[in-house]
Each structure stands twice: as structure tokens, then as C-alpha cells.
Coordinates of C-alpha atoms and ligand atoms in Angstrom, one line a residue:
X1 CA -51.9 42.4 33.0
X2 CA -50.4 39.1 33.2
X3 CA -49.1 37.8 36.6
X4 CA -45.6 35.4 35.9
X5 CA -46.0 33.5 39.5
X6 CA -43.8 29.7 38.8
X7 CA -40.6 29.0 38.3
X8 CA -39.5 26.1 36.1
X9 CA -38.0 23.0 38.1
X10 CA -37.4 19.5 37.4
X11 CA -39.7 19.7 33.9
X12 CA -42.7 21.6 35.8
X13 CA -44.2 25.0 36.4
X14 CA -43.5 25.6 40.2
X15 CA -44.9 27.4 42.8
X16 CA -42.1 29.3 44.3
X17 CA -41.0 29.8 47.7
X18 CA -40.1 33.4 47.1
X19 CA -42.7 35.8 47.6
X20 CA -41.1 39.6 46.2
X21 CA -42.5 40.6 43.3
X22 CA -41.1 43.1 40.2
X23 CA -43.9 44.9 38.3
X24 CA -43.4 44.9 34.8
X25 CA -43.5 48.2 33.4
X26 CA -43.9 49.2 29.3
X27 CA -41.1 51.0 28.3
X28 CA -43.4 52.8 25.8
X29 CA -46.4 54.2 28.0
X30 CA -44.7 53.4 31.3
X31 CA -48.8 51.1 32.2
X32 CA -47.9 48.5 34.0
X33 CA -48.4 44.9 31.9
X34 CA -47.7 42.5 34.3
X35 CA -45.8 41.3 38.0
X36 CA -43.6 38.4 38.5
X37 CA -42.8 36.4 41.6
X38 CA -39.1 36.6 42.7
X39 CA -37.4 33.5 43.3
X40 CA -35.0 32.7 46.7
X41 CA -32.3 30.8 47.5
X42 CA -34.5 27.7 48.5
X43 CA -35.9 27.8 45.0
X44 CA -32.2 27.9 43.3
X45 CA -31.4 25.2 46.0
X46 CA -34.2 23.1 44.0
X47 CA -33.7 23.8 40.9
X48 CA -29.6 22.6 40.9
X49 CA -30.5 19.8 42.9
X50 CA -33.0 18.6 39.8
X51 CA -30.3 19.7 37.4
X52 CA -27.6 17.8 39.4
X53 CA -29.8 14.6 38.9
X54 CA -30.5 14.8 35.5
X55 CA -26.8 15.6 34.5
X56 CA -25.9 12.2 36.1
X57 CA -27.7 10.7 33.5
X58 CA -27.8 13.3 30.5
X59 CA -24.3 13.3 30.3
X60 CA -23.9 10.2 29.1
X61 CA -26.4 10.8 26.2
X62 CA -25.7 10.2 23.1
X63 CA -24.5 12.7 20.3
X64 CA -27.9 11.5 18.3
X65 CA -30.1 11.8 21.3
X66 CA -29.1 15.2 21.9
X67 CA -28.9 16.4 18.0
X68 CA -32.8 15.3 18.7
X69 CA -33.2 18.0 21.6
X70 CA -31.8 20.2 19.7
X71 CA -34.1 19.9 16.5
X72 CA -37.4 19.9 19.0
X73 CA -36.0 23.3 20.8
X74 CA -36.2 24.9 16.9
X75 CA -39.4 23.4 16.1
X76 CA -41.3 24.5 19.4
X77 CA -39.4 27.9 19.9
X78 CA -40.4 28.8 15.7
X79 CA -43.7 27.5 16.4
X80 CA -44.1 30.6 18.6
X81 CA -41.9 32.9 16.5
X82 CA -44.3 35.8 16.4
X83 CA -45.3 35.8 19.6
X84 CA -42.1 35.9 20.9
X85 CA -41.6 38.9 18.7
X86 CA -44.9 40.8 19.9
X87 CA -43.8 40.0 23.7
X88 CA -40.6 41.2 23.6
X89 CA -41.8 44.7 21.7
X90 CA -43.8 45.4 24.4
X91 CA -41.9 44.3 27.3
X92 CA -38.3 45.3 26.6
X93 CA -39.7 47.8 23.9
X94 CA -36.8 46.8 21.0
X95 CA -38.1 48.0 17.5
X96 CA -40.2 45.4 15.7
X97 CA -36.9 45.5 13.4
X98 CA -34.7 44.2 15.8
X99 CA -36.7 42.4 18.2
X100 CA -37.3 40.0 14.9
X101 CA -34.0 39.6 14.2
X102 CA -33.1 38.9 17.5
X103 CA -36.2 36.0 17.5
X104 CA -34.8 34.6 14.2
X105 CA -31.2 34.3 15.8
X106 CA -32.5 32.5 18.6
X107 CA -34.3 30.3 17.1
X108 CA -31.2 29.8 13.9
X109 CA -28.7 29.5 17.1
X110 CA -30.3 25.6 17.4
X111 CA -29.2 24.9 14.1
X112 CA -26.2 26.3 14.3
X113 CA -25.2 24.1 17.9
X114 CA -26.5 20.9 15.5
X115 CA -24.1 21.9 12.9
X116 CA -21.0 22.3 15.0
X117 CA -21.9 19.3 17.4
X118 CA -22.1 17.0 13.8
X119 CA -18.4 17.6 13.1
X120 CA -17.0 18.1 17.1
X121 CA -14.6 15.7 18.2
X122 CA -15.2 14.6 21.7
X123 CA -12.5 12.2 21.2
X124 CA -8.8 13.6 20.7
X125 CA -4.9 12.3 20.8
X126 CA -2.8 14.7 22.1
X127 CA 0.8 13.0 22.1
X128 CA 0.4 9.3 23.3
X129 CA -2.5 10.2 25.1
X130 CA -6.3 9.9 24.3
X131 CA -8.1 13.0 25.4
X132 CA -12.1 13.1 26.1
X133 CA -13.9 15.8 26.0
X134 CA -16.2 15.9 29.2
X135 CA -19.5 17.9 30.1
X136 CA -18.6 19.9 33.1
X137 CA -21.7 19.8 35.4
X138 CA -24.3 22.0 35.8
X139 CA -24.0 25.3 34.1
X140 CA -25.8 28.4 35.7
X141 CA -26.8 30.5 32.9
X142 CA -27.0 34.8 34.0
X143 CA -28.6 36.7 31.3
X144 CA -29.3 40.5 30.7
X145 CA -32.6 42.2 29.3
X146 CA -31.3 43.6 25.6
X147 CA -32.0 40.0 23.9
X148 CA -33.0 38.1 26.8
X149 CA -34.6 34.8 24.9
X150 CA -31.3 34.9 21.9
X151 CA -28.8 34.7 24.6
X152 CA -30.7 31.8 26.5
X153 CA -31.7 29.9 23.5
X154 CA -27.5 30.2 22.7
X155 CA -26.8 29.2 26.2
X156 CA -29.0 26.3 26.6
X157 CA -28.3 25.0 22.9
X158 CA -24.5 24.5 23.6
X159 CA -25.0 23.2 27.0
X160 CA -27.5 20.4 25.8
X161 CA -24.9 19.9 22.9
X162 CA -22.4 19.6 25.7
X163 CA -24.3 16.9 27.7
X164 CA -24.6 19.8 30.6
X165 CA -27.7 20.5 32.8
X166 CA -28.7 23.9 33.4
X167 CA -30.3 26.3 36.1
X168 CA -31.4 30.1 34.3
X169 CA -31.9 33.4 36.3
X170 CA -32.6 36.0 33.4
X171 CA -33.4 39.4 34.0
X172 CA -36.3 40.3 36.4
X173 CA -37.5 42.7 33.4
X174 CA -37.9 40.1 30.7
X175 CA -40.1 37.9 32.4
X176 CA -42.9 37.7 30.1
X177 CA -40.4 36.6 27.1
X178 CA -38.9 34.2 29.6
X179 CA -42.4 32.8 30.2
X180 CA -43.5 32.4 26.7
X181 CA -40.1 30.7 25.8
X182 CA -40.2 28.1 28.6
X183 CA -43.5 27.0 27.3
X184 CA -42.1 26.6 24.2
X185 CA -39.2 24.7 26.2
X186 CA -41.8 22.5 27.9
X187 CA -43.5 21.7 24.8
X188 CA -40.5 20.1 23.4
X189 CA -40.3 17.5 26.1
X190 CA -36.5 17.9 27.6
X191 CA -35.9 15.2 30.1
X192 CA -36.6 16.2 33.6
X193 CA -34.1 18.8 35.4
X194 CA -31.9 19.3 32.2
X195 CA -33.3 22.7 31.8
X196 CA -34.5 25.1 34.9
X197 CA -35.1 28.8 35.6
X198 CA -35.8 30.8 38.9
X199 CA -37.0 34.1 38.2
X200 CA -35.5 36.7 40.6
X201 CA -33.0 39.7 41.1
X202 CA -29.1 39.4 40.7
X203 CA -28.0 39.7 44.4
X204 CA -30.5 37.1 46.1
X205 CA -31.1 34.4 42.6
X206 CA -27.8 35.3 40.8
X207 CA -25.4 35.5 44.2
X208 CA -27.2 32.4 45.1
X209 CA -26.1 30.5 41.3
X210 CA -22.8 31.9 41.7
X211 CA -22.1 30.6 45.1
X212 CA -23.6 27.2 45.0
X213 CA -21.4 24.2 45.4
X214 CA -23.1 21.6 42.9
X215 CA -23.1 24.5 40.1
X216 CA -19.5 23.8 37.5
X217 CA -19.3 26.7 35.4
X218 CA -21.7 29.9 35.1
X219 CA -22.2 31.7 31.5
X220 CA -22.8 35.0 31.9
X221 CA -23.8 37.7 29.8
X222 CA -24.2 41.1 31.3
X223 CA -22.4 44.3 32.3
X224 CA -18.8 44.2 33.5
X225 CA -19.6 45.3 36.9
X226 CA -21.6 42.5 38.0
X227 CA -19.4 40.3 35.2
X228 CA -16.6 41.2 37.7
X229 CA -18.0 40.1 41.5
X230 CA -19.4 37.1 39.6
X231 CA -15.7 36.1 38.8
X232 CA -14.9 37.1 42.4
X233 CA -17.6 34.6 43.7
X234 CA -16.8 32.0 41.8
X235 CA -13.1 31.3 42.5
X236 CA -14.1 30.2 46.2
X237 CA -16.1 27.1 44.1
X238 CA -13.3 27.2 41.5
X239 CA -16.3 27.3 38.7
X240 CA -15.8 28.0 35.1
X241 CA -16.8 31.3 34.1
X242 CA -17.5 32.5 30.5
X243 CA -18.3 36.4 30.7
X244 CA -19.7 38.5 28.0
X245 CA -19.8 41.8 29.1
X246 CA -20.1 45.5 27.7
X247 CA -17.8 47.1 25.2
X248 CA -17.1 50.1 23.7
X249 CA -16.6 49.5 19.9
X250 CA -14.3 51.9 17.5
X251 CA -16.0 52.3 14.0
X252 CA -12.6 53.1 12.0
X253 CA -13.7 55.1 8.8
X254 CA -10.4 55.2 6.5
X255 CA -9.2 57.6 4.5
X256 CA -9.9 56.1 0.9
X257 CA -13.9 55.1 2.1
X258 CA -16.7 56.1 0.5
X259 CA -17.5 59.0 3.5
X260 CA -21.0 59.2 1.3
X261 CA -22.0 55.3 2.4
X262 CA -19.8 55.0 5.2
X263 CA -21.2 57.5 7.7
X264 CA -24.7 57.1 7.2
X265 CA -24.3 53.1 7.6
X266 CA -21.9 54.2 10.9
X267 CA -24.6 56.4 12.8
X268 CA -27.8 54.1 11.7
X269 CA -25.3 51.1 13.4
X270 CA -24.3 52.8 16.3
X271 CA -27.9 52.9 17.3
X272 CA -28.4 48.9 16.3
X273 CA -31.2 47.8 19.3
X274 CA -31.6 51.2 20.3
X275 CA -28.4 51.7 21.2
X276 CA -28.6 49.3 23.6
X277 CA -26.2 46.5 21.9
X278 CA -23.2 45.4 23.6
X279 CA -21.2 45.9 20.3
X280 CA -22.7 48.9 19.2
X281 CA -19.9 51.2 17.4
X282 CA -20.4 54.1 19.6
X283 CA -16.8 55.6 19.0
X284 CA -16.9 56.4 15.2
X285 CA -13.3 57.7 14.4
X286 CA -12.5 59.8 10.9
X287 CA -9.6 61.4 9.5
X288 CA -9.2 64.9 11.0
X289 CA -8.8 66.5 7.9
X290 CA -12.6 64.8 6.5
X291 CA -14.3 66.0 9.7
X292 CA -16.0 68.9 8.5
X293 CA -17.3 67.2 6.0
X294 CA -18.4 63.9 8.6
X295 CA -20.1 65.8 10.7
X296 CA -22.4 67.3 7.3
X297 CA -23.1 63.9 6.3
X298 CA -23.9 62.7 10.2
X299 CA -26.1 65.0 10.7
X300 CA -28.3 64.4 7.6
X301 CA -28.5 61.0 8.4
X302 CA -29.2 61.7 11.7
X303 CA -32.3 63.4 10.7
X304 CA -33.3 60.4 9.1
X305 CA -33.5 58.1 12.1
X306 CA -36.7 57.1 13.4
X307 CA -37.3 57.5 17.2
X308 CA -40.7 56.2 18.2
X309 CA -42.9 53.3 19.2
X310 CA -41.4 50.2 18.4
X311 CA -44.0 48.4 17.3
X312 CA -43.8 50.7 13.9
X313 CA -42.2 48.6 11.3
X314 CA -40.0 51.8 10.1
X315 CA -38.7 52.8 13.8
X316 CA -35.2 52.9 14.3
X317 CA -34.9 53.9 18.2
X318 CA -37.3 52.6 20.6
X319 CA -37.6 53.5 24.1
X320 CA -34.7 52.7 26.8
X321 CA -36.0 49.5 28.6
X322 CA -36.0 51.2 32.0
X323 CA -36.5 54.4 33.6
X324 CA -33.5 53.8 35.2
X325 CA -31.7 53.5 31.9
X326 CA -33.4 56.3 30.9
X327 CA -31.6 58.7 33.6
X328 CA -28.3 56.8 33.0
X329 CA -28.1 58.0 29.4
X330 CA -29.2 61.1 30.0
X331 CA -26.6 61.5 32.8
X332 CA -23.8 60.7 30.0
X333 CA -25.7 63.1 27.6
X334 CA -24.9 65.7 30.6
X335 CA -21.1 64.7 30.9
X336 CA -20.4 65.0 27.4
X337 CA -21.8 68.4 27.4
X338 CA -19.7 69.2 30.6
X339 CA -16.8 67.8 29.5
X340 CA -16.6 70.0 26.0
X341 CA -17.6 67.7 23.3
X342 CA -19.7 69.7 20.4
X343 CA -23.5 68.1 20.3
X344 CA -24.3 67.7 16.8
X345 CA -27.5 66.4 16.8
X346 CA -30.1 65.2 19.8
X347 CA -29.1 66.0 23.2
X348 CA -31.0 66.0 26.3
X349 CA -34.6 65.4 27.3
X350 CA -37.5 63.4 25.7
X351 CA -37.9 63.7 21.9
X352 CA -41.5 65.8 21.3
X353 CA -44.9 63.5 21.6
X354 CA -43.2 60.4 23.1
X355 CA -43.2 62.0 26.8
X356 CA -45.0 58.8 28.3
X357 CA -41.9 56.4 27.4
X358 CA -38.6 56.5 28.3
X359 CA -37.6 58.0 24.7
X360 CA -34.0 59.5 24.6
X361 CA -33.5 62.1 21.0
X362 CA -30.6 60.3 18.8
X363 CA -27.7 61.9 20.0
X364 CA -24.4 62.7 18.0
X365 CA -21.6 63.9 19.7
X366 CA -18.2 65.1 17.5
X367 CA -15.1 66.4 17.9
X368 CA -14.8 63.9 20.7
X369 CA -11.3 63.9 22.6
X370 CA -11.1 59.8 23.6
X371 CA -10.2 60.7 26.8
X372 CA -13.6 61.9 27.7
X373 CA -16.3 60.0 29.6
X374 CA -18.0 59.9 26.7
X375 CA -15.8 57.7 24.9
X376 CA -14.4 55.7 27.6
X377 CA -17.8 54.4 29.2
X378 CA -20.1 52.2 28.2
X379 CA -23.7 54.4 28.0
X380 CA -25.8 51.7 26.5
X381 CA -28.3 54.3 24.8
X382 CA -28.1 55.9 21.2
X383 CA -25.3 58.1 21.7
X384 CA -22.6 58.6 19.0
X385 CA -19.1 59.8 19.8
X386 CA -17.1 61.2 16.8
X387 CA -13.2 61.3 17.2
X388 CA -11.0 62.7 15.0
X389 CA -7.7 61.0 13.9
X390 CA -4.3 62.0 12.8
X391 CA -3.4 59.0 10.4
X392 CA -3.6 55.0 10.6
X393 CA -1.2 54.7 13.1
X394 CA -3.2 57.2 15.3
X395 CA -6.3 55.7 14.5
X396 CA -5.3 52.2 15.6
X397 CA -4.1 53.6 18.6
X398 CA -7.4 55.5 19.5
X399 CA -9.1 52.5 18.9
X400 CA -7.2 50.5 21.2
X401 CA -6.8 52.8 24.0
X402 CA -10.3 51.7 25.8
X403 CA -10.6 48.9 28.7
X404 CA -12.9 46.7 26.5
X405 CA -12.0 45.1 23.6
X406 CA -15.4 43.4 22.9
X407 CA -15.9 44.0 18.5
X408 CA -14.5 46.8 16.3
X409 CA -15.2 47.6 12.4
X410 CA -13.5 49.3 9.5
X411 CA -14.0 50.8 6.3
X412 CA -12.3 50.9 3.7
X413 CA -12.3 50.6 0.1
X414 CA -8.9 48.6 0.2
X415 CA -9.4 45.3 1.6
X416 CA -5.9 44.1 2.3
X417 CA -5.2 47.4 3.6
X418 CA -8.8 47.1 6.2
X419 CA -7.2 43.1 6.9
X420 CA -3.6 44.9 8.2
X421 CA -5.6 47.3 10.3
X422 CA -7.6 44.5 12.0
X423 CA -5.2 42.2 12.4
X424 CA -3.7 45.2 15.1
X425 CA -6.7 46.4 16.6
X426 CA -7.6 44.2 20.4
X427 CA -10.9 43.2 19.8
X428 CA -12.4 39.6 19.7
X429 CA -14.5 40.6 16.4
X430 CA -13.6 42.5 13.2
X431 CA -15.7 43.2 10.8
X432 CA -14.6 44.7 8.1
X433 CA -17.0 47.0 5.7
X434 CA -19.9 46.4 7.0
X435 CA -21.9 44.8 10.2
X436 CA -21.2 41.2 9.8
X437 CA -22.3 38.0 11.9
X438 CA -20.7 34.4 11.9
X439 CA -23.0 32.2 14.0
X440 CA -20.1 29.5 13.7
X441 CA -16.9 32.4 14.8
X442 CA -16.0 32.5 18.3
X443 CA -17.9 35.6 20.3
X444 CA -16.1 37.2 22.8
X445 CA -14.2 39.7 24.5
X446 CA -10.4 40.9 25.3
X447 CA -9.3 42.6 28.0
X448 CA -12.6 43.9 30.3
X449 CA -14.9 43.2 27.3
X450 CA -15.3 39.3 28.8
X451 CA -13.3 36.0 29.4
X452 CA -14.5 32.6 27.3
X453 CA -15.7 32.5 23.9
X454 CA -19.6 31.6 22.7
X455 CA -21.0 30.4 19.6
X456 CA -19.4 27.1 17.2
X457 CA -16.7 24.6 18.4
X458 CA -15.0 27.0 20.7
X459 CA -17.7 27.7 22.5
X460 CA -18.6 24.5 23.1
X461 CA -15.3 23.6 24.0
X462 CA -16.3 25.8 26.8
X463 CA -18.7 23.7 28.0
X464 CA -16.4 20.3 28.2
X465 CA -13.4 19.6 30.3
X466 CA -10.6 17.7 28.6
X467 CA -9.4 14.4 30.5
X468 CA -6.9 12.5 29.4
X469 CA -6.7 9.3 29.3
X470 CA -2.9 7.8 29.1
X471 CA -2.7 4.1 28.5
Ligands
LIG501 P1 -26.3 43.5 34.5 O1 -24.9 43.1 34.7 O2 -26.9 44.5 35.4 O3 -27.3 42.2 34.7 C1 -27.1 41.0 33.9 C2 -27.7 39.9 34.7 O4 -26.9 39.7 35.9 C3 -29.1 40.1 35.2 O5 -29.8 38.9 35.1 C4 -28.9 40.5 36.7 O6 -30.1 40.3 37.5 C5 -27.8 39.6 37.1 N1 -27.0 40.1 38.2 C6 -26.9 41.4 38.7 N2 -26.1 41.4 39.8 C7 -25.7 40.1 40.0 C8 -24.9 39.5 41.0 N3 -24.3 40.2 42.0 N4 -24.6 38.2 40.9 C9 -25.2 37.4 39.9 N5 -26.0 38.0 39.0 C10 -26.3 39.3 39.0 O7 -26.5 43.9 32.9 P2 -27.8 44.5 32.2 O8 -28.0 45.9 32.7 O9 -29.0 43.5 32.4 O10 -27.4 44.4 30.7 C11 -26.6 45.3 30.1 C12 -25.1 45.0 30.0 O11 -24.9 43.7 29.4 C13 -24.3 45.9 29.2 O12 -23.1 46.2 29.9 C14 -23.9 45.2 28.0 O13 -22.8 45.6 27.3 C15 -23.9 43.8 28.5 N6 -24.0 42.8 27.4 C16 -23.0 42.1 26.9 C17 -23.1 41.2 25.8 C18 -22.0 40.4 25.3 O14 -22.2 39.4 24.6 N7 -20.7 40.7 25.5 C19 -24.4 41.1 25.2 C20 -25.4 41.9 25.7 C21 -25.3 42.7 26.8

């Protein structure tokens, strides 16, 4: 059992003044593998006060200098590539699958922030007027626990490429990834106070980020809830906020697909990290009149999904990360019952032999009305909605008719035709046949789905505030 007992402040492991600890808890056996220390307000207090001094200096770094960071971030985080991948199987309890993607990404996201800082222009004319391109202070970075070391490595890499400073609270239940990245951090030799993180819960640590004068902008990524009272906090600082948040993504299967490609690819997808992936397409919506034969095809390749340990190479569907979790998804397992939908495959309860975990059974509902809970509310666990559609037009308006607007897919075997349905649909990503990612496209969310962009040049335009400078 491994006891996580500093924080990281001013370029050192830290004794903290918080004393609360979290017990870590396998999501897989429910033993307990380790306890970390809980950071306070005094300890957030430190760590923006270091990050507050080094910006004073760091922002005036070079583009070179920080290219340089960037580079020895890669080379120390890859160093420890499979680590990170082991630690995060059996903390978070992704599948080996995805917990390696997720490790790669983090690790590519460094090259990508290199990339896009090489051709950014910190320099503009807008009119008469020269505009620059400042870093806007320290950044608080919030993360959540479904890829807890990909969104921190994103974060951090566009704030160093920014010239920013930074002070990290990730989840309470990822910190043994968050420990065996920082080393990695350390190893690379960031000046002092550009990169901190207090371990600790959202309402003492995170509240105490959100509300601190010295902090410029917080990234968050996270539920919309808490996305929401962070907002709330941080007008009374006027801070920057860039919010990822949850979503609830429509899969729109056309009419002229290949239903025999299509549906197997759509349920496998829907439960991408377990189901618990912000753009998972959990509302799949087919042609009315193809239904019968979408629910045949469904359900065979619902039979094919692995549910298990994640450390096996072939499982699909690991264990929910939390007990708590657990109960949520069976809660919305529940409603959909309740509320009429016809359970196709799964339902509630723990899949036979995986008792010990939080396991929940693949779930497919169908004949989905999208006014039901079940299609409205983010569950976060691998539960698949099927929703019947009139035509196009309905279809597009199905898919729209949701608070979040976070990513969306189509197929089709008609490309132009798939381009004029996604140029209507309100989402901040598209993709069309197939599960597609641009590390160089803006990430984000309309409506509730988030505020700000991530990733490429307009993320780090997030990052910057534009002076101008009229001669
Ligand atoms: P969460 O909102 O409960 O917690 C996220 C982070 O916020 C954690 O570090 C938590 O401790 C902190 N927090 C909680 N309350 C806070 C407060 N009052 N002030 C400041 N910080 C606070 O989310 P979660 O359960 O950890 O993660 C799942 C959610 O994240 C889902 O809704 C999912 O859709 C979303 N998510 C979004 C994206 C995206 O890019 N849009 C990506 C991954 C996850």
C-alpha cells in the first residue's frame, strides 16, 4: 500500500499542512492500495504564491526556452510510459486498452503544444494597432479522474507554451498517477514554482483555487455541476474560465449506412473508457423503419463486449472507478426501466464472477423516447440509449434537443450528405464515419457542454490576453 503524503510546491515534494486523508480504493477488488494526504487552504496559499513568483519571471521566457520545457516534459513523462499505464489500471481501473491510449496522448499532447507554439503569432496588427499576445497569470488547473494524467499533461503543456505558471488540484482518486507523473515533472527540471499541485477534495483545495486573488484564469475539466459554481466563484475575481464539462453525444446512423459496420462500431464506442468518456455516443439514433433490424445487430455485438478486469489486454469494460459511481449508474439503469424504455441487453446488478469490483453488465437500452432521463442525463457508465427517428430532419432535431453540445458523429456512406448534417448539428466536434481525433482542432463544448476551447492555437489563445499597443 503506498502512502501519497507531499504536495509539490515551488520545485519540491512538501510536507503538507493538511492532515485529512482519502484511502485509495481498487476499483477491481475494492483492497485498499494506498492513502493520500489532503491539502488546505494554507497549502494552496503556498503553492500560488511560488507560482506568482515564478510567472514574474517565466513570462518573459523565450519561445526557445519554453519549446525546451516542452521537449524535457515528453522525454521524462515517456521515460515512464509503462508505468504510468500499470498505475492508472489499477487505480482508476481503465482497460489496459485505453489506459494506454490515454498515456500515449498525454505524452503526444507535448508535441503537439511544440508544433502549434512554432507557427503562433504572439505578435499581431489588428487595424493600425500592434496587438501582443500576453500570458495571463497563474492558471489553476481542476481535473477529473477518467484521464487524470492526459488532461494535466494538456493543461500544463499549453500553459508553459503560454508563458503561464500553474497550481494543479486533480482528483483525490488519482493520486498515485498524479504522484508518478510529478516525478516525471521533477525529473525534467522546470524552473521553480512554474508547475505546482496540492492534493485535496474540490470544496476545501478546488473552492480555495477558485477563490484566490493572485490565481488569472482556472481550466477546468470536470462535470457540469461543479463546472457551473466554479464559473459562479470566479466572477467575484473576474478570472478566466475554460470549462470542459460532460455531454451527451448523438451517434446519427443514416439511412444509406452500412447498418452491418455501423452498429457494431456504435455500441463498442459508446462504451470507449468504460463508458466513462465525456464524449461517449451514448444516444445512438436510427431510422425508425431499420430498428428492428438495429436492435438484432446491437445485441450481437453486445454479446461480444468484454466486461472484466482491466488489466486483460482483450477487456472492453472495466470497473466504474468508484462505488459511488457504481450506484449512480445503476440508479439510471433503474430509471430507464421506470420510465419504459425496452432493455435490450445488460441491465441491473454486477455481471457474474466480478462481484468484488464495481463491475456494471453492458447495458443497451432501445426504443428510447429522448425525452427520458435516460437520454437527457449524463450517466457516465456503459449504458446505450437507442432512439428511433422519423427522417433527417427529425434526426437533427433529436440530436440537438439535449443541454450539452459537447461532440456528435454520423454515418453515412454519402459524405457531402454526412458534411450538410454536421454543419447543423450544435456540437463543438463532428466526426463523421468514424471516432476521429485532431490533436491540433479546437476541443470544446456548446451550450452546457463547456465555455473555452483546448488543444492547438485556439487553445492557447486561451491562455494569452491580447493588449494592444496603438502607436
Ligand atoms: P467533478 O466535477 O465531480 O470533479 C472534477 C474536479 O473538480 C475534481 O478534481 C473535483 O475534486 C473538483 N471539484 C469538485 N467540486 C469542486 C468545487 N466546488 N470547486 C472546485 N473544484 C471542485 O467531475 P468527475 O466526477 O471527477 O468527472 C466526471 C465528469 O467530468 C463528467 O461529467 C465528464 O463528462 C466530465 N469530463 C469532461 C471532459 C471534457 O473534456 N469536456 C473530459 C472528461 C470528463
Amino acid at each position: 500500500m503506498k502512502s501519497i503524503n507531499k504536495g509539490y510546491i515551488n520545485g519540491a515534494f512538501v510536507t503538507l499542512h493538511g492532515t485529512e486523508t482519502f484511502n485509495l480504493i481498487s476499483p477491481t477488488n475494492h483492497e485498499q492500495i494506498g492513502v493520500v494526504t489532503l491539502g488546505d487552504e494554507i497549502d494552496v496559499q503556498q503553492a500560488v504564491a511560488a507560482a506568482k513568483e515564478a510567472f514574474a519571471s517565466f513570462s518573459k521566457s523565450s519561445i526557445a526556452a519554453r519549446i525546451q520545457l516542452l521537449k524535457n516534459l515528453q522525454d521524462a513523462v515517456s521515460k515512464r510510459e509503462k508505468e504510468l499505464v500499470e498505475v492508472m489500471i489499477q487505480e482508476y481501473g481503465g482497460t489496459r486498452q485505453f489506459c494506454t491510449m490515454s498515456t500515449q496522448f498525454a505524452i503526444a499532447s507535448f508535441g503537439n503544444m511544440i508544433e502549434t507554439l512554432e507557427a503562433f503569432e504572439f505578435q499581431r496588427k489588428a487595424g493600425n494597432t500592434l496587438v501582443q499576445l500576453t500570458p495571463v497569470g497563474v492558471v489553476g488547473i481542476i481535473t477529473p479522474w477518467n484521464a487524470s494524467n492526459s488532461f494535466i499533461c494538456g493543461k500544463v503543456g499549453t500553459a508553459i507554451a503560454a508563458g503561464c505558471t500553474v497550481v494543479v488540484k486533480p482528483s483525490e482518486m488519482s493520486a498515485l498517477q498524479t504522484q508518478l507523473l510529478v516525478e516525471c515533472f521533477h525529473e525534467a527540471g522546470l524552473p521553480k514554482g512554474l508547475f505546482n499541485v496540492v492534493n485535496g477534495l474540490g470544496n476545501i483545495v478546488g473552492t480555495a483555487i477558485t477563490n484566490h486573488p493572485d490565481i488569472a484564469k482556472i481550466s477546468f475539466t470536470g462535470s457540469t455541476v461543479t463546472g457551473k459554481l466554479i464559473a459562479k466563484s470566479a466572477v467575484d475575481t473576474v478570472k478566466r474560465v475554460t470549462l470542459e464539462l460532460g455531454g451527451k453525444s448523438p451517434n446519427i446512423i443514416l439511412d444509406d449506412a452500412d447498418f452491418e459496420k455501423a452498429i457494431p462500431m456504435a455500441v463498442f464506442g459508446a462504451y470507449m473508457n468504460s463508458g466513462q468518456a465525456c464524449v461517449a455516443p451514448t444516444r445512438l439514433l436510427v431510422p425508425k423503419a431499420k430498428l428492428a433490424q438495429v436492435n438484432q445487430l446491437a445485441k450481437a455485438a453486445v454479446e461480444q463486449v468484454v466486461v472484466g478486469n482491466p488489466t486483460n489486454a482483450a477487456t472492453n469494460v472495466g470497473p466504474m472507478v468508484s462505488n459511488k459511481q457504481f450506484e449512480r449508474v445503476q440508479s439510471y439503469i433503474q430509471i430507464g426501466l421506470q420510465e419504459g424504455a425496452t432493455l435490450l441487453a445488460g441491465g441491473l446488478g454486477k455481471p457474474a464472477g466480478l462481484e468484488d469490483g464495481n463491475f456494471v453488465k453492458a447495458t443497451i437500452f432501445t426504443n428510447v423516447s429522448n425525452d427520458m432521463r435516460i437520454a437527457r442525463e449524463e450517466i457516465f457508465g456503459p449504458v446505450l440509449s437507442i432512439i428511433p427517428y422519423e427522417n433527417e430532419e427529425d434526426a437533427i432535431s433529436i440530436a440537438n434537443d439535449t443541454t450539452y453540445g459537447l461532440a456528435a458523429y454520423i454515418t453515412s456512406s454519402d459524405e457531402r450528405r454526412a458534411l450538410r448534417v454536421a454543419s447543423q448539428i450544435d456540437a463543438g466536434r463532428v466526426c463523421v464515419n468514424g471516432f476521429k481525433h485532431d490533436p491540433l482542432a479546437p476541443f470544446g463544448g456548446f451550450k452546457q457542454s463547456g465555455l473555452g476551447r483546448e488543444f492547438g492555437a485556439y487553445g492557447l489563445e486561451e491562455y494569452l490576453e491580447p493588449k494592444s499597443i496603438l502607436l
